[in-house]
Coordinates of C-alpha atoms in Angstrom, one line a residue:
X1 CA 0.0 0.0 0.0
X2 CA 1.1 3.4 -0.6
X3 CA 2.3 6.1 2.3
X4 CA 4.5 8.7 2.4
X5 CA 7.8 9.7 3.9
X6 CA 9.2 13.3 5.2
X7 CA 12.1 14.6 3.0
X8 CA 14.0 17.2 5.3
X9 CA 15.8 20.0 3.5
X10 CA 19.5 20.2 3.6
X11 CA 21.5 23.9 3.6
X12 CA 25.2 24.4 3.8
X13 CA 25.1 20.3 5.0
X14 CA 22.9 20.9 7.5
X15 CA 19.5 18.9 7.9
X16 CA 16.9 22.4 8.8
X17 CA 13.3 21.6 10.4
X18 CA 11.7 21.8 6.8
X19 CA 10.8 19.2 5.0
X20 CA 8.6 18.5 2.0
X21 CA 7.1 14.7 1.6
X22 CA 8.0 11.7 -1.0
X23 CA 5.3 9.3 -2.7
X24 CA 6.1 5.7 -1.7
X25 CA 4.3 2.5 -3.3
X26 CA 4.9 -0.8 -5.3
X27 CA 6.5 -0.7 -9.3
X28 CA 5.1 -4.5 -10.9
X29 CA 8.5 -5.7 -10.3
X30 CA 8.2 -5.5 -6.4
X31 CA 10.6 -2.9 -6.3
X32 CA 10.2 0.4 -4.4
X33 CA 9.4 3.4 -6.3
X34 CA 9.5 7.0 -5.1
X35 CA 8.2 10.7 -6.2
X36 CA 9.5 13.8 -4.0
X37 CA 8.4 17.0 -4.0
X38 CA 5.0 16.9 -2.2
X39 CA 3.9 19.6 -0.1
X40 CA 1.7 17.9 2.4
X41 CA 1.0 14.3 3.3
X42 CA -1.9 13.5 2.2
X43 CA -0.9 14.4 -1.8
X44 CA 2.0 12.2 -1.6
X45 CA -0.4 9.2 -0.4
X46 CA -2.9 9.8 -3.2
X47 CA -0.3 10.5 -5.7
X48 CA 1.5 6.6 -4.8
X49 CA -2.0 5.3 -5.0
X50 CA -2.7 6.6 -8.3
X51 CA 0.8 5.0 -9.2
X52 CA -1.0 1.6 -7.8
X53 CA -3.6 1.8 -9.2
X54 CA -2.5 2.3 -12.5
X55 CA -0.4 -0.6 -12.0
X56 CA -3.6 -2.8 -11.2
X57 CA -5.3 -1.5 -14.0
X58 CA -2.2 -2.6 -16.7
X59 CA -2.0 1.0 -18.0
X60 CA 1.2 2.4 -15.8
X61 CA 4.0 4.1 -16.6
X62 CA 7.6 4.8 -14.8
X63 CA 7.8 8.2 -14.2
X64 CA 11.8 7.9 -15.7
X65 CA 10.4 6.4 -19.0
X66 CA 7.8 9.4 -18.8
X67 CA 10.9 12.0 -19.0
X68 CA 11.8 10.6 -22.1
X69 CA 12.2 13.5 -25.0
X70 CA 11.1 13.2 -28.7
X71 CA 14.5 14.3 -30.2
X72 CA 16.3 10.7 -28.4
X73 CA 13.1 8.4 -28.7
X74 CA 12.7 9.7 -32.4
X75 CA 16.5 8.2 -33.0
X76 CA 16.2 4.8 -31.0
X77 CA 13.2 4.8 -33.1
X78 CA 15.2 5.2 -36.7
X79 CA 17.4 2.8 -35.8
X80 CA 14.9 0.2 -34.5
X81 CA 13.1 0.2 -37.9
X82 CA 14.7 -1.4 -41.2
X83 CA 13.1 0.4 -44.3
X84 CA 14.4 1.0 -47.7
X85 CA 17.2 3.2 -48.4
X86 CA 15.2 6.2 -50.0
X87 CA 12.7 5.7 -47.2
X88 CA 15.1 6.3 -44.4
X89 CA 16.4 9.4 -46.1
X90 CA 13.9 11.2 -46.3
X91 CA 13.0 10.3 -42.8
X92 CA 15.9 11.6 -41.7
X93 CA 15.8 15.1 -44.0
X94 CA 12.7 15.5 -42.2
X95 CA 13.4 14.9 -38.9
X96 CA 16.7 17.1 -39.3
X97 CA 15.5 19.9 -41.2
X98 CA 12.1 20.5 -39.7
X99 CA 10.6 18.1 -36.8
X100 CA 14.0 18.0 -34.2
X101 CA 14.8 21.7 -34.4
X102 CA 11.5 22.2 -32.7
X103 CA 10.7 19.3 -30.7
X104 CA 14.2 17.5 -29.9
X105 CA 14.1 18.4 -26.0
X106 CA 9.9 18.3 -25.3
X107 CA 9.3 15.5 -23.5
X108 CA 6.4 13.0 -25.3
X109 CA 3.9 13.2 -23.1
X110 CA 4.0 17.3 -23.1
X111 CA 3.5 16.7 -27.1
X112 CA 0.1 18.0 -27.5
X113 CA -2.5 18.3 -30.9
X114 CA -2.6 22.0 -30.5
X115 CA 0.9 22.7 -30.1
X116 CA 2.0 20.1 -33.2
X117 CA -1.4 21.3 -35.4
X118 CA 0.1 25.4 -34.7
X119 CA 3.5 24.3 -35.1
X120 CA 3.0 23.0 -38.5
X121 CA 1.0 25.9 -39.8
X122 CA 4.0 27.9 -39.3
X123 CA 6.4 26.2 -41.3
X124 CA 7.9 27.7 -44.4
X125 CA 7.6 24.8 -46.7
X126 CA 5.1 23.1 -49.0
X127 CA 2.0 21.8 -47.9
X128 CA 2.6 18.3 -48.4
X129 CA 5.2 18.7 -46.5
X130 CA 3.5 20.2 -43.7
X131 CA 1.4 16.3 -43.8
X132 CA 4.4 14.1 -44.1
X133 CA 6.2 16.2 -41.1
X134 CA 3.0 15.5 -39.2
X135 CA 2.8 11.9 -40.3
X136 CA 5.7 11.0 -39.3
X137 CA 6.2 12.6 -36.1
X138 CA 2.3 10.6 -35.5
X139 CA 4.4 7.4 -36.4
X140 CA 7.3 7.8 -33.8
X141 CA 4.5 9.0 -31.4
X142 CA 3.0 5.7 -32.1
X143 CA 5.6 3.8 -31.5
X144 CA 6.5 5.7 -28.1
X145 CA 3.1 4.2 -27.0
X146 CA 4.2 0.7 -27.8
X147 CA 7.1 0.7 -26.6
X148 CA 5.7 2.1 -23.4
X149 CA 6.6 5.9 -22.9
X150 CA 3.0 7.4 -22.9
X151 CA -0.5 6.1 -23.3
X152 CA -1.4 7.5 -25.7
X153 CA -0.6 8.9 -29.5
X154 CA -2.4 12.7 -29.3
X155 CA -1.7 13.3 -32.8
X156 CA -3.7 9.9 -34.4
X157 CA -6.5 10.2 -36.6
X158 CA -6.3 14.3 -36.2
X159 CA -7.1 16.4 -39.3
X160 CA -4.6 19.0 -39.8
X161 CA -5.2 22.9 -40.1
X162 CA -4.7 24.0 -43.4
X163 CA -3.8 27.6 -43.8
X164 CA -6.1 29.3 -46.5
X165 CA -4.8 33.2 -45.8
X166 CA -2.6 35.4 -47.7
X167 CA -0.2 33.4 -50.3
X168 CA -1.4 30.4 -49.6
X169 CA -4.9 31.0 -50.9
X170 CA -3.3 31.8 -54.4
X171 CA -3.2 29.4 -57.0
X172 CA 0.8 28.0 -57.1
X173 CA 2.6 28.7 -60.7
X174 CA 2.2 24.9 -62.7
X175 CA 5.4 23.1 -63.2
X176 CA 5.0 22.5 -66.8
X177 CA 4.4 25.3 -69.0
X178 CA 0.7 23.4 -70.9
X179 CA -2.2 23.3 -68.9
X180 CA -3.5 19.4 -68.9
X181 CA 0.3 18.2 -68.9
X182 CA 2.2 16.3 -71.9
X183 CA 0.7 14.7 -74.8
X184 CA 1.1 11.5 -76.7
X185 CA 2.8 14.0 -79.1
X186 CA 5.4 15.6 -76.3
X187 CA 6.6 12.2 -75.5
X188 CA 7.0 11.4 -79.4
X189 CA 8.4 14.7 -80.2
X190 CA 11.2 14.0 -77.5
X191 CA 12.4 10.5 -78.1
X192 CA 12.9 11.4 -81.5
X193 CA 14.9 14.7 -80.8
X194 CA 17.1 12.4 -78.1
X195 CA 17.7 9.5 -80.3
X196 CA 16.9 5.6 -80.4
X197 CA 18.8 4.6 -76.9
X198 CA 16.9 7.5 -74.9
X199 CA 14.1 8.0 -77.0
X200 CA 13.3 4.5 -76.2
X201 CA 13.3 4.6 -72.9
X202 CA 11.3 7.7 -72.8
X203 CA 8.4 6.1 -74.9
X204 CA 8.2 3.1 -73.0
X205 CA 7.7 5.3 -69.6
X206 CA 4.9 7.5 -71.7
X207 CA 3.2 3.7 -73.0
X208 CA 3.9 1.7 -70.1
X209 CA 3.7 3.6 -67.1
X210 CA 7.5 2.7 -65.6
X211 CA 8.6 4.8 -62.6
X212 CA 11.6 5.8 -63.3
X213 CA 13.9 3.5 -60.9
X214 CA 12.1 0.3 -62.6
X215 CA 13.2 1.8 -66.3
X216 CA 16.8 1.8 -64.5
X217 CA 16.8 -1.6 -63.3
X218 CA 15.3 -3.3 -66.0
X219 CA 17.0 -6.3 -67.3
X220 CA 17.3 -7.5 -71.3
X221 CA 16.3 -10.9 -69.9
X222 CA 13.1 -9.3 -68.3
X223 CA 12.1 -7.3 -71.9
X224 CA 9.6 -8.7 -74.2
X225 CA 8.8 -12.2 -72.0
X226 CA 5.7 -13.5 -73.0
X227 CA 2.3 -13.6 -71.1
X228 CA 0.1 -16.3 -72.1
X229 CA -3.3 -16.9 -70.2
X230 CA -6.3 -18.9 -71.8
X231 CA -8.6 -16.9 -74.3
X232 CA -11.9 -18.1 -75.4
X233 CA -11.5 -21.6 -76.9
X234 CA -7.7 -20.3 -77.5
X235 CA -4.5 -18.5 -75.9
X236 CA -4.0 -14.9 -75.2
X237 CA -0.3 -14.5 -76.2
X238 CA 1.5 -10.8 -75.6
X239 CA 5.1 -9.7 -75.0
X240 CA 5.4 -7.8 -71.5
X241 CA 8.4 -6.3 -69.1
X242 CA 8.4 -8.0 -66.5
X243 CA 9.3 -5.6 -63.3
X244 CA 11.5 -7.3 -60.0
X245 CA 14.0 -4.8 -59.0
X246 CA 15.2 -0.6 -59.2
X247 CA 17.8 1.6 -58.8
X248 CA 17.5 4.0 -56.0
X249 CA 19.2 6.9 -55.4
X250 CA 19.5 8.7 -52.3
X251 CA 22.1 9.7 -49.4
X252 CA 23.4 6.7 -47.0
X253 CA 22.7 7.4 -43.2
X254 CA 24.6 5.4 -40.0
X255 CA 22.1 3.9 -37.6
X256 CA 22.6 7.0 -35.7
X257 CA 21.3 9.4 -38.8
X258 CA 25.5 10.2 -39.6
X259 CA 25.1 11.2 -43.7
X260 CA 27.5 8.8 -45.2
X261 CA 27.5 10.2 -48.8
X262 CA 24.9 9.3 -51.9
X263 CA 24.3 6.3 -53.4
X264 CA 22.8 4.2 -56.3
X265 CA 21.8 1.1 -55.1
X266 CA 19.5 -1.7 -56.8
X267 CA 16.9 -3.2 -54.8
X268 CA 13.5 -4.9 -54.6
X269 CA 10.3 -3.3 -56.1
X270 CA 8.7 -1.4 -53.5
X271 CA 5.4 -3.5 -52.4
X272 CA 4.1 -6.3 -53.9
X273 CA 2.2 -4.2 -56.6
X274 CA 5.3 -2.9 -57.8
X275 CA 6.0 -6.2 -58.5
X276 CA 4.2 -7.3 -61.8
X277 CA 4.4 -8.2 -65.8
X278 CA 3.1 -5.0 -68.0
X279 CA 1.7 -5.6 -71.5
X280 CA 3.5 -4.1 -74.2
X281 CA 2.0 -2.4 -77.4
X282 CA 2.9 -3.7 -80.7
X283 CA 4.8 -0.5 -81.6
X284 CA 6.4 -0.5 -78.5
X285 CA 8.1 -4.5 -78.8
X286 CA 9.1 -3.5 -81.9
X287 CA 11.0 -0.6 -81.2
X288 CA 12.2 -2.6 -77.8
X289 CA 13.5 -5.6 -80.3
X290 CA 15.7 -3.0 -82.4
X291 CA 16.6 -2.2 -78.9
X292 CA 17.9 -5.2 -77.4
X293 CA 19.5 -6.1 -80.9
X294 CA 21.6 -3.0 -80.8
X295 CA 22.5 -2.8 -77.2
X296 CA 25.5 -4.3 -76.0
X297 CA 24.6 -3.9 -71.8
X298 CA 22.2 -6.2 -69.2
X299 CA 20.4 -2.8 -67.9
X300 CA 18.2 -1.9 -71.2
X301 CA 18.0 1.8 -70.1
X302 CA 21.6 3.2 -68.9
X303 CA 24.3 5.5 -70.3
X304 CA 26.5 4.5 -73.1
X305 CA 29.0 3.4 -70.8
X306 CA 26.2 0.6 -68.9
X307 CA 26.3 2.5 -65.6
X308 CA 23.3 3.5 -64.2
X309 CA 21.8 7.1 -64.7
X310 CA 22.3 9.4 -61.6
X311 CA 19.5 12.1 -61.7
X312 CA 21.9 14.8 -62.6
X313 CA 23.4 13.3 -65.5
X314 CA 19.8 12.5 -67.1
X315 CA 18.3 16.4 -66.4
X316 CA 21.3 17.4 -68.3
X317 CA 20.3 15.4 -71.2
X318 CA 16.6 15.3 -71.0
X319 CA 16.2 18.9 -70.1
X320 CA 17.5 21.1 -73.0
X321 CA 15.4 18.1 -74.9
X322 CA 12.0 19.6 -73.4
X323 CA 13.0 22.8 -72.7
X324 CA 15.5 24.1 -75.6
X325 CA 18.5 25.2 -75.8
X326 CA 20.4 28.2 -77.8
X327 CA 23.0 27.6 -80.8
X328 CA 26.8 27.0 -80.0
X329 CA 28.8 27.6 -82.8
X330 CA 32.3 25.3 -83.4
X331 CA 35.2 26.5 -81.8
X332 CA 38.2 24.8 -80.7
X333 CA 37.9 22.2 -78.9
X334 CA 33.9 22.1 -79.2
X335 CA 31.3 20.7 -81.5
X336 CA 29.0 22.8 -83.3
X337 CA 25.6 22.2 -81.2
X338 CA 22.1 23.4 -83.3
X339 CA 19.8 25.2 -81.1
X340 CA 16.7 23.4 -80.2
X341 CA 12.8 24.8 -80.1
X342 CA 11.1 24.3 -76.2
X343 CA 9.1 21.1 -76.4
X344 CA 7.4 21.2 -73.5
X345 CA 9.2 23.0 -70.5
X346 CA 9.2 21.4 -67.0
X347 CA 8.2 17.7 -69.0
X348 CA 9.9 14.9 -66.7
X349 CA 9.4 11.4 -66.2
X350 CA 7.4 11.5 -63.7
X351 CA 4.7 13.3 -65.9
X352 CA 5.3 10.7 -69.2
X353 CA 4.3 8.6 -66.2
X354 CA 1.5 10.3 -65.6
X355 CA 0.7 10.8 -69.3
X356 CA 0.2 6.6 -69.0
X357 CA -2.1 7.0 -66.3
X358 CA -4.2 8.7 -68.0
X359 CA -4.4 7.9 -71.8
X360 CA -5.9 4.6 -70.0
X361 CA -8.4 6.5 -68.7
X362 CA -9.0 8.1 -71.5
X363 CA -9.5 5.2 -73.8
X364 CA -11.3 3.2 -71.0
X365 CA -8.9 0.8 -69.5
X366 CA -10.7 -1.2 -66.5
X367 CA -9.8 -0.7 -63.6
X368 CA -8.2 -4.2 -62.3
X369 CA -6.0 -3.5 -65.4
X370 CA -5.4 -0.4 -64.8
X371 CA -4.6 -0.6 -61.4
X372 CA -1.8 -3.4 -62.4
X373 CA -0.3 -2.0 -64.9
X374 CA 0.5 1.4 -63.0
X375 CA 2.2 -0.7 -60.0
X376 CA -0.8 0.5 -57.5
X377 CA -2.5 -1.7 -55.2
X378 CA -6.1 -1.6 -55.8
X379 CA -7.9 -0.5 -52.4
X380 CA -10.9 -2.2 -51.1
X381 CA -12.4 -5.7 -51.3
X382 CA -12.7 -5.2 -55.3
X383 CA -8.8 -6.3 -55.9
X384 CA -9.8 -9.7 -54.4
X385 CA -12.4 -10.1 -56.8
X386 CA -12.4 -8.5 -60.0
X387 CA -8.8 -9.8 -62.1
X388 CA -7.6 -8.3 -65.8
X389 CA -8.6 -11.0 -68.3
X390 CA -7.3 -11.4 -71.7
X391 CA -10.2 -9.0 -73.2
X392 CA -9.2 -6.3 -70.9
X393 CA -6.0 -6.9 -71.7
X394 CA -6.4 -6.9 -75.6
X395 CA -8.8 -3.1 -75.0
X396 CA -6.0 -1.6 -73.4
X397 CA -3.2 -2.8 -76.9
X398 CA -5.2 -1.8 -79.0
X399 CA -6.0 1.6 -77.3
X400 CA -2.4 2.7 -76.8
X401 CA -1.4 1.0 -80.4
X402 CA -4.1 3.6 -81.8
X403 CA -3.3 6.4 -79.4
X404 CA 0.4 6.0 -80.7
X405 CA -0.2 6.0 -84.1
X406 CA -2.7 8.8 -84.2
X407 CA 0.0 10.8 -82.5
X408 CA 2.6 10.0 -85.0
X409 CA 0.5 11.2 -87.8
X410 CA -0.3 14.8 -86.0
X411 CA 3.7 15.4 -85.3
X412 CA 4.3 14.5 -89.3
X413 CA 6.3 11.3 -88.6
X414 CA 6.3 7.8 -89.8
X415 CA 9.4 6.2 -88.7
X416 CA 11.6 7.2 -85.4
X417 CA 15.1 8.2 -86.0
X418 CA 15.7 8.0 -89.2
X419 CA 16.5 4.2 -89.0
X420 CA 13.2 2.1 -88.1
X421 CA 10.2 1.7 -90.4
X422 CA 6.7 1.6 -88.4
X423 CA 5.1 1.9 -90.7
X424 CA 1.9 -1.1 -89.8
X425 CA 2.3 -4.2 -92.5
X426 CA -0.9 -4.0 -95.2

């Protein structure tokens, strides 16, 4: 049972007559735990058999584990959870750059909605941002509860304020310079003005849907496999790229969060629905078999050397591709360089991604197929139901075959490159 015990005030080594009074009761190990500080008696009783009560009741916490601040917990945290490389930088960027310089020394259970919810309107960053601060402090604040710091997560299931004042309430300038984002024609316009080892790559991102990591680590053995599933009272037969594995690029971290440098590492799709077999277009195997006959390396998309792209090496190529670029005339040493019209400024491959996304819509793709071929996991019970069959399958071929071809004819072209005739057999 809980008492109390008198604490007498020391000065100058001296025990005086004052005294304040310490909580004494039972921790679950049998142990004796303390609280000083209590000005009379009867608090320090009550406050011990709160402490034993809580016990009882399974929902108890030591008061050390209840000094605990986010800053430490939200690094025993980081190094207690094993994610992919990308993932745990940009965990850390956040933490570092915007969560810890505000919260490193508040204890977790002083963390409160209204604090975090007026803390985040403040910050000088993009909204999304703002959410995936919040989300992931919620996650650590999660975890605190589990591993027993506080009872509770104050910041779960809360709706954030969104601030609708001043700038923010203006529209933000679009990052590509067309309203409704790239056409079949954009992506066609700049795989031909980048040649047949880029241009292919950028054409099977715009007719495939390929994040850009998969297009990196896609392997010759992986392009144009064959799919072949029961059709009517015959066999559904198309060549697909079958996706396993992609690069990554992103800054190494220690355990600890020490930045160790960037990286290029290859490594496992990123869920299950990344993992998958996407149908490929007539035009596209075509162009993919002139490809593979020509191209010396294992990774089908990569410089001319087989390494991997790093992200600043392909903006420097892909951007004066979308964007233009001014004349250089020959002088010694350097190449004459023709100048080259904008395309579509602020195109990348996220948007030719994008652009996949939603020519399917726009020529009706279902949505099991749909779903599959962008690398999404379907929500809801639907996904465990409703499957792509070959008819779906065959929709969506002959869709992009005619969206492709349509396209070539508005841009004036008939062949790609000078060098390979697609011209459709009579």
């Amino acid at each position: 049972m809980a008492y109390a015990e008198k604490v007498y005030k020391v000065r100058n080594g001296v025990k005086t007559k004052q005294f304040t009074w310490r909580a004494c009761y039972k921790k679950p190990d049998g142990s004796k735990g303390t609280e000083p500080g209590f000005p009379t008696k009867k608090l320090a009783e009550e406050w011990g058999a709160e402490q034993e009560r809580l016990i009882r009741q399974g929902s108890w916490i030591d008061p050390e584990r209840q000094a605990m601040a986010f800053g430490p917990f939200a690094r025993t945290f980081m190094a207690s959870r094993r994610k992919r490389g990308r993932t745990v930088g940009t965990r850390w960027d956040r933490l570092e750059n915007h969560i810890l310089p505000k919260w490193e020394n508040v204890r977790l259970k002083d963390i409160t909605w209204f604090d975090v919810d007026t803390w985040q309107q403040s910050m000088d960053v993009e909204d999304v941002t703002r959410g995936h601060c919040v989300s992931l402090m919620s996650t650590v604040m999660t975890a605190a509860v589990d591993a027993g710091y506080i009872t509770v997560n104050p910041l779960f299931g809360r709706r954030r304020t969104r601030d609708t004042s001043g700038q923010a309430a203006r529209p933000k300038a679009p990052k590509m310079a067309r309203e409704g984002g790239p056409r079949p024609e954009d992506a066609i316009l700049v795989a031909e003005r980048l040649g047949p080892a880029i241009g292919v790559h950028v054409l099977t991102t715009a007719y495939t849907g390929l994040r850009w990591g998969e297009g990196l680590g896609l392997h010759r053995d992986n392009v144009l496999r064959e799919r072949r599933q029961p059709w009517g009272s015959g066999e559904f037969v198309c060549p697909v790229l079958r996706i396993t594995e992609e690069y990554a690029e992103y800054q190494e971290r220690a355990e600890d969060g020490t930045k160790k440098g960037y990286t290029l590492k290859l490594e496992a799709t990123k869920n299950d629905g990344s993992t998958r077999d996407v149908d490929v277009p007539p035009f596209l195997a075509l162009l993919l078999r002139h490809h593979l006959a020509d191209w010396p390396h294992e990774r089908v998309f990569c410089t001319a050397s087989g390494k991997p792209w790093r992200r600043g090496n392909w903006s420097r190529t892909f951007r004066p591709a979308c964007d233009g670029r001014k004349e250089r005339a020959r002088r010694q040493g350097v190449s004459q360089r023709a100048a080259w019209e904008p395309i579509l400024p602020g195109l990348d491959m996220r948007a030719l991604r994008a652009l996949h996304d939603t020519v399917q819509a726009q020529i009706g793709v279902k949505e099991p197929l749909a779903f599959e071929a962008a690398g999404h996991r379907r929500p809801g019970i639907k996904r465990h139901y409703q499957k792509p069959t070959p008819d779906m399958r065959q929709e969506r071929l002959d869709g992009l075959e005619e969206v492709f071809w349509k396209a070539m004819a508005n841009v004036g072209l008939r062949t790609l490159w000078g060098r390979v005739d697609l011209r459709k057999a009579p």
